């Protein structure tokens, strides 16, 4: 799966949402909790590793899970945790 890392914080460009073929990036701007989050998250169970979101992100926030830099390792869990709510 791919992971959205720290550069997304406060940016939330959402270009990644538009290019993802399986709609596994949330919350999208039309979802009610969009404003409550500082970043977006990739669903590790749904991501098909297509790589489309990497080039789409203007701040290079997205990496494959096995290429998340050491200082951003916590974002692996941060992305997964969003999809375990409720
Ligand atoms: Fe979506 Fe592809 Fe990015 Fe996974 S790698 S989040 S499937 S655009
Ligand atoms: Fe964030 Fe980049 Fe997507 S800033 S919302 S990961 S396009």
mmCIF file of C-alpha atoms and ligand atoms in Angstrom:
data_model
loop_
_atom_site.group_PDB
_atom_site.id
_atom_site.type_symbol
_atom_site.label_atom_id
_atom_site.label_comp_id
_atom_site.label_asym_id
_atom_site.label_seq_id
_atom_site.Cartn_x
_atom_site.Cartn_y
_atom_site.Cartn_z
ATOM 1 C CA UNK A 1 0.000 0.000 0.000
ATOM 2 C CA UNK A 2 0.975 3.637 -0.373
ATOM 3 C CA UNK A 3 1.151 6.121 2.496
ATOM 4 C CA UNK A 4 0.397 9.848 2.778
ATOM 5 C CA UNK A 5 3.139 11.467 4.835
ATOM 6 C CA UNK A 6 3.813 14.721 6.687
ATOM 7 C CA UNK A 7 3.938 17.138 3.699
ATOM 8 C CA UNK A 8 0.182 16.747 3.290
ATOM 9 C CA UNK A 9 -0.439 18.339 6.697
ATOM 10 C CA UNK A 10 -2.250 21.619 6.251
ATOM 11 C CA UNK A 11 -2.008 21.345 2.448
ATOM 12 C CA UNK A 12 -4.639 18.746 1.547
ATOM 13 C CA UNK A 13 -4.308 19.497 -2.150
ATOM 14 C CA UNK A 14 -6.662 16.576 -3.043
ATOM 15 C CA UNK A 15 -5.133 15.998 -6.490
ATOM 16 C CA UNK A 16 -4.440 12.465 -5.278
ATOM 17 C CA UNK A 17 -8.156 11.848 -4.760
ATOM 18 C CA UNK A 18 -8.869 12.790 -8.362
ATOM 19 C CA UNK A 19 -6.403 10.323 -9.866
ATOM 20 C CA UNK A 20 -6.906 7.292 -7.615
ATOM 21 C CA UNK A 21 -8.642 4.590 -9.703
ATOM 22 C CA UNK A 22 -10.079 2.781 -6.683
ATOM 23 C CA UNK A 23 -11.144 5.808 -4.596
ATOM 24 C CA UNK A 24 -9.159 4.644 -1.594
ATOM 25 C CA UNK A 25 -8.080 8.134 -0.439
ATOM 26 C CA UNK A 26 -10.248 9.828 2.189
ATOM 27 C CA UNK A 27 -11.768 11.977 3.470
ATOM 28 C CA UNK A 28 -12.665 13.526 0.129
ATOM 29 C CA UNK A 29 -13.724 17.208 0.040
ATOM 30 C CA UNK A 30 -17.396 16.216 -0.216
ATOM 31 C CA UNK A 31 -17.289 14.043 2.893
ATOM 32 C CA UNK A 32 -18.509 15.576 6.177
ATOM 33 C CA UNK A 33 -15.305 15.019 8.152
ATOM 34 C CA UNK A 34 -12.993 16.607 5.561
ATOM 35 C CA UNK A 35 -12.485 19.821 7.562
ATOM 36 C CA UNK A 36 -11.755 17.878 10.758
ATOM 37 C CA UNK A 37 -8.543 16.369 9.408
ATOM 38 C CA UNK A 38 -5.176 18.013 8.690
ATOM 39 C CA UNK A 39 -4.321 15.432 6.059
ATOM 40 C CA UNK A 40 -5.827 12.717 3.864
ATOM 41 C CA UNK A 41 -5.249 8.986 4.304
ATOM 42 C CA UNK A 42 -4.822 5.994 2.001
ATOM 43 C CA UNK A 43 -6.721 2.813 2.842
ATOM 44 C CA UNK A 44 -4.021 0.122 3.014
ATOM 45 C CA UNK A 45 -6.583 -2.619 2.336
ATOM 46 C CA UNK A 46 -7.893 -0.997 -0.872
ATOM 47 C CA UNK A 47 -4.788 0.573 -2.441
ATOM 48 C CA UNK A 48 -3.677 -1.362 -5.547
ATOM 49 C CA UNK A 49 -0.184 0.195 -5.685
ATOM 50 C CA UNK A 50 -0.830 1.847 -9.063
ATOM 51 C CA UNK A 51 1.511 4.797 -8.285
ATOM 52 C CA UNK A 52 -0.799 7.409 -9.862
ATOM 53 C CA UNK A 53 -1.100 9.529 -6.721
ATOM 54 C CA UNK A 54 2.657 10.000 -6.302
ATOM 55 C CA UNK A 55 3.068 12.231 -9.358
ATOM 56 C CA UNK A 56 -0.243 13.988 -8.710
ATOM 57 C CA UNK A 57 0.757 15.333 -5.303
ATOM 58 C CA UNK A 58 2.383 18.790 -5.605
ATOM 59 C CA UNK A 59 4.212 18.456 -2.291
ATOM 60 C CA UNK A 60 5.496 14.875 -2.738
ATOM 61 C CA UNK A 61 3.656 13.596 0.317
ATOM 62 C CA UNK A 62 3.035 10.070 -0.974
ATOM 63 C CA UNK A 63 5.401 7.085 -0.971
ATOM 64 C CA UNK A 64 5.073 3.320 -1.129
ATOM 65 C CA UNK A 65 4.876 1.852 2.375
ATOM 66 C CA UNK A 66 8.298 0.230 2.036
ATOM 67 C CA UNK A 67 9.844 3.566 1.052
ATOM 68 C CA UNK A 68 8.486 5.739 3.848
ATOM 69 C CA UNK A 69 11.474 7.679 5.234
ATOM 70 C CA UNK A 70 12.516 6.959 8.823
ATOM 71 C CA UNK A 71 11.235 10.297 10.127
ATOM 72 C CA UNK A 72 7.782 9.643 8.680
ATOM 73 C CA UNK A 73 7.351 6.020 9.814
ATOM 74 C CA UNK A 74 4.491 6.975 12.120
ATOM 75 C CA UNK A 75 2.384 7.837 9.073
ATOM 76 C CA UNK A 76 2.041 4.161 8.150
ATOM 77 C CA UNK A 77 -0.081 3.699 11.273
ATOM 78 C CA UNK A 78 -1.721 7.128 10.949
ATOM 79 C CA UNK A 79 -3.084 6.211 7.509
ATOM 80 C CA UNK A 80 -4.259 2.737 8.586
ATOM 81 C CA UNK A 81 -5.870 4.002 11.790
ATOM 82 C CA UNK A 82 -8.301 6.254 9.905
ATOM 83 C CA UNK A 83 -9.922 3.187 8.346
ATOM 84 C CA UNK A 84 -10.300 1.343 11.633
ATOM 85 C CA UNK A 85 -12.620 3.973 13.116
ATOM 86 C CA UNK A 86 -16.120 3.088 14.201
HETATM 87 FE FE1 LIG B 1 -4.826 5.070 -5.179
HETATM 88 FE FE2 LIG B 1 -2.945 4.098 -6.765
HETATM 89 FE FE3 LIG B 1 -2.304 5.900 -4.931
HETATM 90 FE FE4 LIG B 1 -2.963 3.440 -4.162
HETATM 91 S S1 LIG B 1 -1.148 4.013 -5.383
HETATM 92 S S2 LIG B 1 -3.699 5.355 -3.269
HETATM 93 S S3 LIG B 1 -4.516 2.908 -5.699
HETATM 94 S S4 LIG B 1 -3.639 6.233 -6.702
HETATM 95 FE FE1 LIG B 2 -2.268 15.623 0.449
HETATM 96 FE FE2 LIG B 2 -0.843 15.629 -1.744
HETATM 97 FE FE3 LIG B 2 -3.155 14.396 -1.690
HETATM 98 S S1 LIG B 2 -1.108 17.314 -0.347
HETATM 99 S S2 LIG B 2 -4.357 15.543 -0.251
HETATM 100 S S3 LIG B 2 -1.368 13.856 -0.508
HETATM 101 S S4 LIG B 2 -2.347 15.570 -3.383
#
